[in-house]
Coordinates of C-alpha atoms and ligand atoms in Angstrom, one line a residue:
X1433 CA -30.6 -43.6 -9.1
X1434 CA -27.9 -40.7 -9.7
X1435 CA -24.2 -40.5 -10.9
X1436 CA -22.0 -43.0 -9.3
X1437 CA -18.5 -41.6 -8.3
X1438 CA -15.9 -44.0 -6.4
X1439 CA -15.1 -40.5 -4.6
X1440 CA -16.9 -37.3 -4.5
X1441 CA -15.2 -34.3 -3.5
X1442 CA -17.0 -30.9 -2.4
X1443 CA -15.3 -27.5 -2.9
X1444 CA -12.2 -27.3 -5.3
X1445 CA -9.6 -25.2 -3.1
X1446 CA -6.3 -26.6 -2.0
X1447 CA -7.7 -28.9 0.5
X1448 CA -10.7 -30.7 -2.2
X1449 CA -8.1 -30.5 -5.3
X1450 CA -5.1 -32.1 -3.7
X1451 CA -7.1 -35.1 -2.3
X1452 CA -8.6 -35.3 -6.3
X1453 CA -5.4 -35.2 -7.4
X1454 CA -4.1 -37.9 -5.2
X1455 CA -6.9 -40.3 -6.0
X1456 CA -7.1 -39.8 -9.5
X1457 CA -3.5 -40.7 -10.4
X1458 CA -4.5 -43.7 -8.7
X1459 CA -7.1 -44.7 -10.3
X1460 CA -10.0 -44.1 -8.8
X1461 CA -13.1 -42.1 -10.6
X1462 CA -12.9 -38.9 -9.2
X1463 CA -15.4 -36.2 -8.7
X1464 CA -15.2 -32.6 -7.4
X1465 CA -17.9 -30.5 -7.4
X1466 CA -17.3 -27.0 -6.8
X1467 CA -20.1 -24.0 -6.2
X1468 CA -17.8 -20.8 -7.7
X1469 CA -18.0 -19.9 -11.5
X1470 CA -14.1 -21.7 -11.4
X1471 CA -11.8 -23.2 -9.2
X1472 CA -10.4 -20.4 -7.6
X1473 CA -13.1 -18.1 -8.0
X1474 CA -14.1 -18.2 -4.3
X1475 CA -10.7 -18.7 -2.5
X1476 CA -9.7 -15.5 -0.8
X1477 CA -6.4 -15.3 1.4
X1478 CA -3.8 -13.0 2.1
X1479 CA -1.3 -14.0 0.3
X1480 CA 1.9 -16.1 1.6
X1481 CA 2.1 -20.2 0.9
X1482 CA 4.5 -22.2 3.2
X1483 CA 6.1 -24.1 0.5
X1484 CA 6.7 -27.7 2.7
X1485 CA 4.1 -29.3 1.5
X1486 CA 4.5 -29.1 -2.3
X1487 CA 7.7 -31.1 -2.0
X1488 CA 6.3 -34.0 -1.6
X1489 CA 3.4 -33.6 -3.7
X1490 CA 4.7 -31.4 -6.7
X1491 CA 8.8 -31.7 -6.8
X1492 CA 8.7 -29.7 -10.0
X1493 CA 6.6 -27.0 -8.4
X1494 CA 9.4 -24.1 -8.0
X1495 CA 9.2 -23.8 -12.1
X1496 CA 5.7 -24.2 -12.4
X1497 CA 3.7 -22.7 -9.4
X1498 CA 2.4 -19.4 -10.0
X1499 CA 4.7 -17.9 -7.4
X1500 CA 4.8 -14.2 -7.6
X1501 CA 7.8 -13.5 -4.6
X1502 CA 9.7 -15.2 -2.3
X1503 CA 10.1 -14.3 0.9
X1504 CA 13.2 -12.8 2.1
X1505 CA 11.8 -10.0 4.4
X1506 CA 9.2 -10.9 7.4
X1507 CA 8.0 -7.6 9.6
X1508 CA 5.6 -7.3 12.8
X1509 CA 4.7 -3.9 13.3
X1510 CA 2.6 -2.4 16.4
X1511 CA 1.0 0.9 15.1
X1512 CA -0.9 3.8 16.9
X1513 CA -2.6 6.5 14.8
X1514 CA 0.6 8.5 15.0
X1515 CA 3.4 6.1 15.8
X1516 CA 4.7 2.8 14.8
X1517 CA 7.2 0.4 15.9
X1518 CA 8.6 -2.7 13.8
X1519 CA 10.4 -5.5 13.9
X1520 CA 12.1 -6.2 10.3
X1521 CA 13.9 -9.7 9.6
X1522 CA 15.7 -9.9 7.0
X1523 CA 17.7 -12.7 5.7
X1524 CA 20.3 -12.6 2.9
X1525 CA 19.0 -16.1 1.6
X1526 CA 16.1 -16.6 -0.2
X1527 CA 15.6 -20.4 0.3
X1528 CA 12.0 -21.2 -1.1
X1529 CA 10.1 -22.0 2.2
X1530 CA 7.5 -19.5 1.3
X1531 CA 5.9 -17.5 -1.1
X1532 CA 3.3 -14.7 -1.8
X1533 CA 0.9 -15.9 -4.2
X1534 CA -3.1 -15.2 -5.7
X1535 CA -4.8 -17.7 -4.1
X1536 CA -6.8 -17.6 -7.4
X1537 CA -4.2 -18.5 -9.7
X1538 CA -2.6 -21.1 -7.7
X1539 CA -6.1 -23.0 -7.0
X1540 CA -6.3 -23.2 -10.8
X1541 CA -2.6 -24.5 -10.5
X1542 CA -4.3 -27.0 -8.2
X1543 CA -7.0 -28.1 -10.7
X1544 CA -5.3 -28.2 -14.0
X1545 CA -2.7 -31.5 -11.7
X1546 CA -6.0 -32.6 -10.4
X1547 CA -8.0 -32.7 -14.3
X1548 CA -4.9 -34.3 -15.9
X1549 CA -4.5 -36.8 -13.3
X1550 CA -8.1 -37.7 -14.5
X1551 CA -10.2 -36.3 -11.8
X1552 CA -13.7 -34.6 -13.6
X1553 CA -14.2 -30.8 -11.4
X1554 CA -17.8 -29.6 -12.3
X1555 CA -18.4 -25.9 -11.7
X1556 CA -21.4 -23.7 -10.6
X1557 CA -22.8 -26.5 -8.5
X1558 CA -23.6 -26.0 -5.0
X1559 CA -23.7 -29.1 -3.3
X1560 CA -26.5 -28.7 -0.7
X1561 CA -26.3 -31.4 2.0
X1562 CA -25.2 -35.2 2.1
X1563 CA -27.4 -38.2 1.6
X1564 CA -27.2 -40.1 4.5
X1565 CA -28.9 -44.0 4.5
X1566 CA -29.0 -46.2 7.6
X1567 CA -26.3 -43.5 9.4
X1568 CA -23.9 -44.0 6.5
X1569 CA -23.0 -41.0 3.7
X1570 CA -23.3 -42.5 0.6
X1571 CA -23.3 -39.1 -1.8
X1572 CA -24.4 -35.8 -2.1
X1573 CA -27.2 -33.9 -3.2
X1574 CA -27.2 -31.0 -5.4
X1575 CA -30.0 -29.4 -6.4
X1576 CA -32.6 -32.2 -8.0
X1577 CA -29.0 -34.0 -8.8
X1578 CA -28.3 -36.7 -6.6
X1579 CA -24.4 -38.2 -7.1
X1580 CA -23.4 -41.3 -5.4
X1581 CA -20.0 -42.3 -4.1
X1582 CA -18.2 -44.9 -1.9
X1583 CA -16.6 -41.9 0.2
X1584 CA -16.9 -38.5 0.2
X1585 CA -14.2 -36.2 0.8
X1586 CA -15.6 -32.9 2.6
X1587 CA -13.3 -29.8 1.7
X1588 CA -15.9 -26.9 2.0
X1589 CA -13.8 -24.7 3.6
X1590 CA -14.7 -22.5 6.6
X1591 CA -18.8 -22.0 5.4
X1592 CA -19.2 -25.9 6.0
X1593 CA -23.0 -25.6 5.2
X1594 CA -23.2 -29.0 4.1
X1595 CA -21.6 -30.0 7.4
X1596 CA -24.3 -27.9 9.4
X1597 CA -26.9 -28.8 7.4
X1598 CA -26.3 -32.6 7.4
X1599 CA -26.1 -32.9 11.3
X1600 CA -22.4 -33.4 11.5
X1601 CA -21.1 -30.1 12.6
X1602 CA -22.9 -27.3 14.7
X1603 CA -23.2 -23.4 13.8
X1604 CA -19.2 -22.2 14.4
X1605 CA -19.4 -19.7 17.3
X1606 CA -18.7 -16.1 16.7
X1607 CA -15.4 -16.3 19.0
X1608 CA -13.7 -19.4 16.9
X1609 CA -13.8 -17.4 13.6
X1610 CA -12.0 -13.7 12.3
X1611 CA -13.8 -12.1 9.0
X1612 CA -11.2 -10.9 6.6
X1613 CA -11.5 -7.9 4.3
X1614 CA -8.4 -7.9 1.5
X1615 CA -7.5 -5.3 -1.3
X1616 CA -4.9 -5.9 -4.2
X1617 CA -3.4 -2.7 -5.4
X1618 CA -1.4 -2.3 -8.1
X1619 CA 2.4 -1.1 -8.3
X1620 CA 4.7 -1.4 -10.8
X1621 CA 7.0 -4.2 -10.1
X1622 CA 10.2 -0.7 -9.4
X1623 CA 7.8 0.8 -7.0
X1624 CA 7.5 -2.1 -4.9
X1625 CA 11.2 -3.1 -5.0
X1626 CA 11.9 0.4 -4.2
X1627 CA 9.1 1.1 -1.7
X1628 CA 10.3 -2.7 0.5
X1629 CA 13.7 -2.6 -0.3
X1630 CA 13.7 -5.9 -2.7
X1631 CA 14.7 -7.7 -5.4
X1632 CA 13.3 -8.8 -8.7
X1633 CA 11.4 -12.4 -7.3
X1634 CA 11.6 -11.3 -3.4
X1635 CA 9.2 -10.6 -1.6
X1636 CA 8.1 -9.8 2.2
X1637 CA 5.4 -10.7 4.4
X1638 CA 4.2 -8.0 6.9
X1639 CA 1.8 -7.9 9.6
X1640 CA 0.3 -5.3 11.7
X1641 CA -1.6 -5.2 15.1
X1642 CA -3.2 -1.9 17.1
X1643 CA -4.8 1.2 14.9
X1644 CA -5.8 -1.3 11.8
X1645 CA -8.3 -2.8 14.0
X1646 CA -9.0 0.1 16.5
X1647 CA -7.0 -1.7 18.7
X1648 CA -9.6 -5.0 18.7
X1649 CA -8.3 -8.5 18.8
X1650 CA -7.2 -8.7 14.8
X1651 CA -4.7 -7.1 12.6
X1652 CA -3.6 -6.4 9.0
X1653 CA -1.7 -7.9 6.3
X1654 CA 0.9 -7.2 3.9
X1655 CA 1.9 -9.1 1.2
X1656 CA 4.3 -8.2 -1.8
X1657 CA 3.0 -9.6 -4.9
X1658 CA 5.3 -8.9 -8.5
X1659 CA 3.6 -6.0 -9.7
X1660 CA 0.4 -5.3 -7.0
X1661 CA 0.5 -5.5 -2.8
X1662 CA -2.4 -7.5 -1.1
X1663 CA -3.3 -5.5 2.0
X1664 CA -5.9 -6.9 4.5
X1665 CA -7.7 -6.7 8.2
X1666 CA -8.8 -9.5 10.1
X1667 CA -11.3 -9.2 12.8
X1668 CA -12.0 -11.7 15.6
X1669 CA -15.9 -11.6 15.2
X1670 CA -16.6 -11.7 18.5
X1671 CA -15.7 -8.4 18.6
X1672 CA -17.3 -7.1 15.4
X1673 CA -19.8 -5.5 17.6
X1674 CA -17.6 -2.8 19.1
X1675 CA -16.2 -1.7 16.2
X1676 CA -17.5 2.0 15.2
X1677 CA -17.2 1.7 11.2
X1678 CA -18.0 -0.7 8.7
X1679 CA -15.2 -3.1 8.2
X1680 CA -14.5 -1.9 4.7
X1681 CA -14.1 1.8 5.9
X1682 CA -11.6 0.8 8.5
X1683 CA -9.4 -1.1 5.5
X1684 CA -9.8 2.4 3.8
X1685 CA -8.7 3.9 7.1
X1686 CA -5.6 1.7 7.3
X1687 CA -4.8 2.5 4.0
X1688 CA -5.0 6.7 4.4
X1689 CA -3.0 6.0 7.8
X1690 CA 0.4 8.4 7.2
X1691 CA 2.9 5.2 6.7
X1692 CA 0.4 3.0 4.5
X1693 CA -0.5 6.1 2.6
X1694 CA 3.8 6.3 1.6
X1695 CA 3.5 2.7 0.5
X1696 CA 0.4 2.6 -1.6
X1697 CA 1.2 6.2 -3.3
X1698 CA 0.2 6.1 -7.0
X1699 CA -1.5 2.3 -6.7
X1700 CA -4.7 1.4 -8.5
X1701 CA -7.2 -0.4 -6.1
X1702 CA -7.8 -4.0 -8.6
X1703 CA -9.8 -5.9 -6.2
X1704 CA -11.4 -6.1 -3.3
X1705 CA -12.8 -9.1 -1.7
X1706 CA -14.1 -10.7 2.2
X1707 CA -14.5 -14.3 3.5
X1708 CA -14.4 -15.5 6.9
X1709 CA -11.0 -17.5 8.2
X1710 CA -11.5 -19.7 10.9
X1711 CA -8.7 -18.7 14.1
X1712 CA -8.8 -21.2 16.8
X1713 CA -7.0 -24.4 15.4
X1714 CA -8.8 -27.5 16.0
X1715 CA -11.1 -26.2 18.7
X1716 CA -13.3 -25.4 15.9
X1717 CA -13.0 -29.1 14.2
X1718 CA -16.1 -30.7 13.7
X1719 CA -16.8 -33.4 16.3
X1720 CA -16.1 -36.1 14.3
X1721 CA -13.3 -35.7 11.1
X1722 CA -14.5 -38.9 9.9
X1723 CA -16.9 -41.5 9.7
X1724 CA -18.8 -43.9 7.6
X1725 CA -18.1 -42.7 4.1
X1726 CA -16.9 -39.3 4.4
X1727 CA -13.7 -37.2 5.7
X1728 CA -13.2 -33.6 6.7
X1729 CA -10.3 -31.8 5.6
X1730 CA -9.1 -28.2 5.2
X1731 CA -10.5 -25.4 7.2
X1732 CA -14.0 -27.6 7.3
X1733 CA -12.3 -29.6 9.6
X1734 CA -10.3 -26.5 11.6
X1735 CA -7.2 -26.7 9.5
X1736 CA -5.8 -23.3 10.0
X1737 CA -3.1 -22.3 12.9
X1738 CA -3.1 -18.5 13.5
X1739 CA -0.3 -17.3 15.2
X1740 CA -1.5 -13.9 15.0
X1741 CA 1.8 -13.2 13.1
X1742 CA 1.6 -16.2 11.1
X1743 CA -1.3 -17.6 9.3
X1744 CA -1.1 -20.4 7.7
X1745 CA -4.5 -22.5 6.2
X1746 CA -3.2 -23.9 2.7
X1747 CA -0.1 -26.3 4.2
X1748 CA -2.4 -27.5 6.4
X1749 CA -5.5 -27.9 3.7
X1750 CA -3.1 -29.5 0.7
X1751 CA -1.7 -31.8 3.4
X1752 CA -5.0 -33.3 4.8
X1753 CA -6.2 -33.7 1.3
X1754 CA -3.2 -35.7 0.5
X1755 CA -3.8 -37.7 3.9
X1756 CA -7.4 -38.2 3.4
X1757 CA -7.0 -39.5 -0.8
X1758 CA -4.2 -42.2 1.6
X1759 CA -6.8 -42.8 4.0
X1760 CA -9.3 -44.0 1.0
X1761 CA -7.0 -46.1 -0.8
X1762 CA -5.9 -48.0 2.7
X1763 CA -9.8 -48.3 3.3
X1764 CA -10.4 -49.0 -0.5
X1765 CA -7.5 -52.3 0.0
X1766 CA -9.6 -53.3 3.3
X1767 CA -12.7 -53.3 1.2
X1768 CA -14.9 -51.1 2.9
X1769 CA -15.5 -47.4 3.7
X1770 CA -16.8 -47.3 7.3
X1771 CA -15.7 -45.2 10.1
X1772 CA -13.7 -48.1 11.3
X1773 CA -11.7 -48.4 8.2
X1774 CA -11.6 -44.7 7.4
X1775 CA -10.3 -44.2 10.9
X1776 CA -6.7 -43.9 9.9
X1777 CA -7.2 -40.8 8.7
X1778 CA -7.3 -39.8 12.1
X1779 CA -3.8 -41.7 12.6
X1780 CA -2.3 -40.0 9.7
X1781 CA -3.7 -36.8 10.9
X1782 CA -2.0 -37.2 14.3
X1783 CA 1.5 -38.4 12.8
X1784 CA 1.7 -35.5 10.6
X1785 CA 2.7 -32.3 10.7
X1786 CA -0.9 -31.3 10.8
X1787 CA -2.7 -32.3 14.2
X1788 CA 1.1 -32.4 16.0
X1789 CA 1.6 -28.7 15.3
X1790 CA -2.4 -27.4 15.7
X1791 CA -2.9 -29.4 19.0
X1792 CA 0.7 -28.1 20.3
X1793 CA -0.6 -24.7 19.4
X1794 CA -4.3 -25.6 20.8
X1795 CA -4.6 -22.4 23.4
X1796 CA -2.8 -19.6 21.0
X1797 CA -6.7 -18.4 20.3
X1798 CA -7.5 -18.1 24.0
X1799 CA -4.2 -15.6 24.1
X1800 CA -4.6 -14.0 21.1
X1801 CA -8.6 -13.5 21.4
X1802 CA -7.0 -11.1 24.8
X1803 CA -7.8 -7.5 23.8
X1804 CA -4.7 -6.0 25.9
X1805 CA -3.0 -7.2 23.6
X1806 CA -4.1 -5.1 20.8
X1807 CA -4.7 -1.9 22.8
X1808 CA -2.5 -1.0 26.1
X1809 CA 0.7 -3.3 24.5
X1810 CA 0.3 -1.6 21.4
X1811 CA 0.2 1.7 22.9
X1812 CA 2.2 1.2 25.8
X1813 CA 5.3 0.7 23.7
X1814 CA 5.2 3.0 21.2
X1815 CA 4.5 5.9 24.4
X1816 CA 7.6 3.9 25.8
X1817 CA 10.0 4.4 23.0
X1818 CA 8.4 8.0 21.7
X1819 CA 9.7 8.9 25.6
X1820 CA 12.7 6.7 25.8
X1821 CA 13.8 8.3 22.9
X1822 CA 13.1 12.0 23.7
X1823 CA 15.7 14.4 25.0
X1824 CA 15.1 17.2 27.3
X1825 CA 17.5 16.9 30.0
X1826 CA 15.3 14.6 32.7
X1827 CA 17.3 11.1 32.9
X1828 CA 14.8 7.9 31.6
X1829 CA 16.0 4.7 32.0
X1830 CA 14.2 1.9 30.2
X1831 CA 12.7 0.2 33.2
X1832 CA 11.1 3.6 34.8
X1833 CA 10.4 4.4 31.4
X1834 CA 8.2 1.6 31.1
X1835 CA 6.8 2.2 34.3
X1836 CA 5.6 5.7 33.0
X1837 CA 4.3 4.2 30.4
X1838 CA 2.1 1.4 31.3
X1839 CA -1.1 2.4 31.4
X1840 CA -3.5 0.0 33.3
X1841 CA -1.3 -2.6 32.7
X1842 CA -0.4 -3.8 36.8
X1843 CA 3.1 -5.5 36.9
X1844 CA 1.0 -8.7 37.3
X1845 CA -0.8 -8.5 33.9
X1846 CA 2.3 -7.9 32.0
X1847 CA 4.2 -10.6 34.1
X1848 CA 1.0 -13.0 33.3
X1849 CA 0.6 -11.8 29.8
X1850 CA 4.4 -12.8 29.2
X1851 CA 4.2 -16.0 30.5
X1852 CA 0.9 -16.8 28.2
X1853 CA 2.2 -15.3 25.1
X1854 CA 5.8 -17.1 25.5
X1855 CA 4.0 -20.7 26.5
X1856 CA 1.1 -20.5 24.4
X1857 CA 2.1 -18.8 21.0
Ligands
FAD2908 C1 -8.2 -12.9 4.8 C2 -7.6 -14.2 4.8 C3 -6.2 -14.3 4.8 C4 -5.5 -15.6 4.8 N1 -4.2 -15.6 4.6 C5 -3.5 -16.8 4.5 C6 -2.2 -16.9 4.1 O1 -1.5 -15.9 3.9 N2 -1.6 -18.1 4.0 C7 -2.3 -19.3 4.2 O2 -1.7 -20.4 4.1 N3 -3.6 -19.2 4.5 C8 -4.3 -18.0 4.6 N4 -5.6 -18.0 4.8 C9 -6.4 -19.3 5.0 C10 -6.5 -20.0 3.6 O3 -7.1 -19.2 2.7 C11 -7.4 -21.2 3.9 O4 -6.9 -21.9 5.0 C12 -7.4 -22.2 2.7 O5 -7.9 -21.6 1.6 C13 -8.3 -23.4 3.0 O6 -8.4 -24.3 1.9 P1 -9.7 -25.2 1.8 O7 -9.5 -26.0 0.5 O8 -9.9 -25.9 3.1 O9 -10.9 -24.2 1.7 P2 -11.3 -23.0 0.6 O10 -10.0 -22.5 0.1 O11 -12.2 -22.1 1.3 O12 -12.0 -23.8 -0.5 C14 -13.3 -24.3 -0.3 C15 -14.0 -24.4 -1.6 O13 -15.3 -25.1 -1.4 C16 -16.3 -24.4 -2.2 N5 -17.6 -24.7 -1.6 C17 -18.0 -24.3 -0.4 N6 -19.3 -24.8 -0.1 C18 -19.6 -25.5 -1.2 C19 -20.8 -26.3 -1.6 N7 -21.8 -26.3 -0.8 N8 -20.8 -26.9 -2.8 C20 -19.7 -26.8 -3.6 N9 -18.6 -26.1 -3.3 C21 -18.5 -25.5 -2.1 C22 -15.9 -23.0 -2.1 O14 -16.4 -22.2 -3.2 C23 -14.4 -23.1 -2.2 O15 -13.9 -23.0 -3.6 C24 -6.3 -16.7 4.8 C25 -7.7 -16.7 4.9 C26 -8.3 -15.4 4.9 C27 -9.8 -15.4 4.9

């Protein structure tokens, strides 16, 4: 016989260390077991946390998060090799609804609530699969260690391993995930206030679709941290195959491009790291997000909604943590831990915020996975405007301008393309 845990936890990043935190400072003996040197260690992201969630679980968490800007300035830019075009919010209000972050330092945010709540994290352990008796999971083994618990709370992340390799999910499919490649570089905090036209504390959020990916479904990232810039690709892997370069050179590539090369100028490359990101919602949830004695949250159970100009995986991982630790203490009052009784975590699921905004947004992969989109759009208006905005004495209106411009596009694919993007996304 092995440890006994009321709840065992695997993987300490947002989604594992909220639930912890939830059921310890209720009582209940927590364990999460994590397979990085630290929480934290193995989190990568680009760098912006919609701040909703921490309302409700952390009220106090505007003076103590490791925030490093808030963002006032959003930006969506479609670039060619010689061209670009962007759109450039900007608001005058700064109203802490999101911020740029290390995903690193705010995991260990995470853990130091979920330790002093009373939960016990155990590093350096990779769980390796569930134990499973008479079709129930009552633990997890790890290694020759064998840890039992009355539930146990899967928060994996995207590499859910001991999903696969338990029977409860299948191998995720090539087309349902993006692989994500993400530099910091350093800049003092006057460069980058200068260089994005901030403040002290503000921050912006910018994304990029066309040349970064060699016009495959993907983009880039930028994020403004206080004294470095986290700059990214993401790649549908589907259509890794096609691309002609390494992933890492074509992050160099973006970065040598002619207005990324202004940005950077004079930065110190700090880091560089790559992890997978699931991209299509819940179509890539496990079959079942529950059952007897375990729960699936975070991006094991398909918790991230990519809008291709929003991404957003930790909201959604802190809040089904929280909703699974509620889940196990209504089960815990009923007095047993079987699908049945575990089932409203399905409920709560579907009332929050969580499956009402990922199922509304359930076909944004099939239009975002559409390569157009990254190629002739792209293209098509920067040629547009480039002409529109030429003068040599031949009259262009808009409309013919566009006509001259549009490639292989037919009228009917940017007709049906409109109608996709604008319902879908
Ligand atoms: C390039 C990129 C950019 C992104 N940008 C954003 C962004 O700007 N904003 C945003 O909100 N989200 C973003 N995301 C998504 C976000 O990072 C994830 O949605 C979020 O981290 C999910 O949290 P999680 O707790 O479910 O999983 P994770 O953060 O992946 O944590 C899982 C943990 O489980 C551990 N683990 C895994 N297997 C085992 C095992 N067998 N045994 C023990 N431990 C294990 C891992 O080491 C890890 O610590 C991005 C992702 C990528 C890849």
């Amino acid at each position: 016989m092995g440890l006994k845990f009321d709840v065992t936890v695997v993987g300490a990043g947002p989604a594992g260390l909220t639930a912890a935190q939830q059921l310890a400072s209720k009582g209940f003996k927590v364990l999460v077991i994590e397979r990085g040197k630290k929480p934290g260690s193995k989190n990568v992201f680009g760098g912006r946390i919609y701040a909703h969630v921490l309302d409700k679980l952390y009220p106090e968490y505007v003076k103590e998060a490791p925030v490093e800007r808030w963002v006032r300035r959003e930006r969506i830019t479609m670039m060619t090799e010689d061209s670009w075009t962007t759109l450039d919010f900007e608001t005058t209000k700064v109203e802490h609804r999101s911020f740029t972050a290390y995903l690193t330092n705010f995991v260990e945010w995470l853990d130091k609530k979920a330790e002093s709540a009373g939960a016990v994290v155990v590093s350096e352990v990779p769980v390796d699969k569930l134990i499973i008796k008479d079709g129930k999971v009552v633990g997890v083994r790890a290694g020759n260690d064998e840890i039992y618990s009355d539930v146990t709370i899967i928060a994996e992340g995207i590499n859910r391993l001991v999903l696969e390799r338990s029977g409860l999910a299948p191998k995720l499919s090539p087309e349902l995930v993006a692989l994500g490649v993400k530099e910091v570089i350093k800049l003092s905090r006057e460069e980058i206030n200068e260089r994005f036209n901030l403040d002290d504390d503000e921050g912006m959020a910018w994304v990029l679709a066309g040349y970064p990916t060699h016009y495959l479904p993907g983009g880039a990232f930028i994020y403004t941290n206080k004294e470095a810039i986290t700059l990214g690709i993401v790649l549908y892997l589907s259509y890794g195959y096609q691309l002609d370069i390494p992933i890492n050179e074509l992050i160099e590539e973006f970065r040598l491009h002619p207005m990324i090369k202004r940005i950077v100028k004079g930065g110190q490359l700090l880091e560089y790291s790559a992890h997978l990101t699931p991209v299509a919602g819940v179509n890539a949830s496990p079959p079942s997000l529950y059952g007897d004695g375990y729960l699936v949250t975070g991006d094991a159970a398909g918790f991230l909604l990519h809008l291709g100009i929003i991404i957003r995986g930790v909201d959604f991982a802190m809040e089904s943590g929280r909703l699974a630790a509620e889940a196990v203490v209504k089960a815990h009052d009923s007095g047993k831990y079987d699908k049945e009784s575990l089932s409203i975590y399905g409920k709560l699921l579907e009332e929050s915020f969580v499956l009402r905004e990922l199922k509304t947004f359930r076909n944004a992969h099939k239009v975002l996975i559409e390569p157009r989109l990254y190629s002739d759009y792209v293209r098509m208006i920067n040629t547009m405007l480039k002409r529109y905005f030429e003068v040599d004495g031949t009259p262009r209106k808009l409309g013919s301008t566009l006509l001259e411009t549009k490639g292989n596009l037919t009228l009917l694919d940017l007709a049906k393309d409109a109608i996709r993007v604008v319902m879908n996304l």
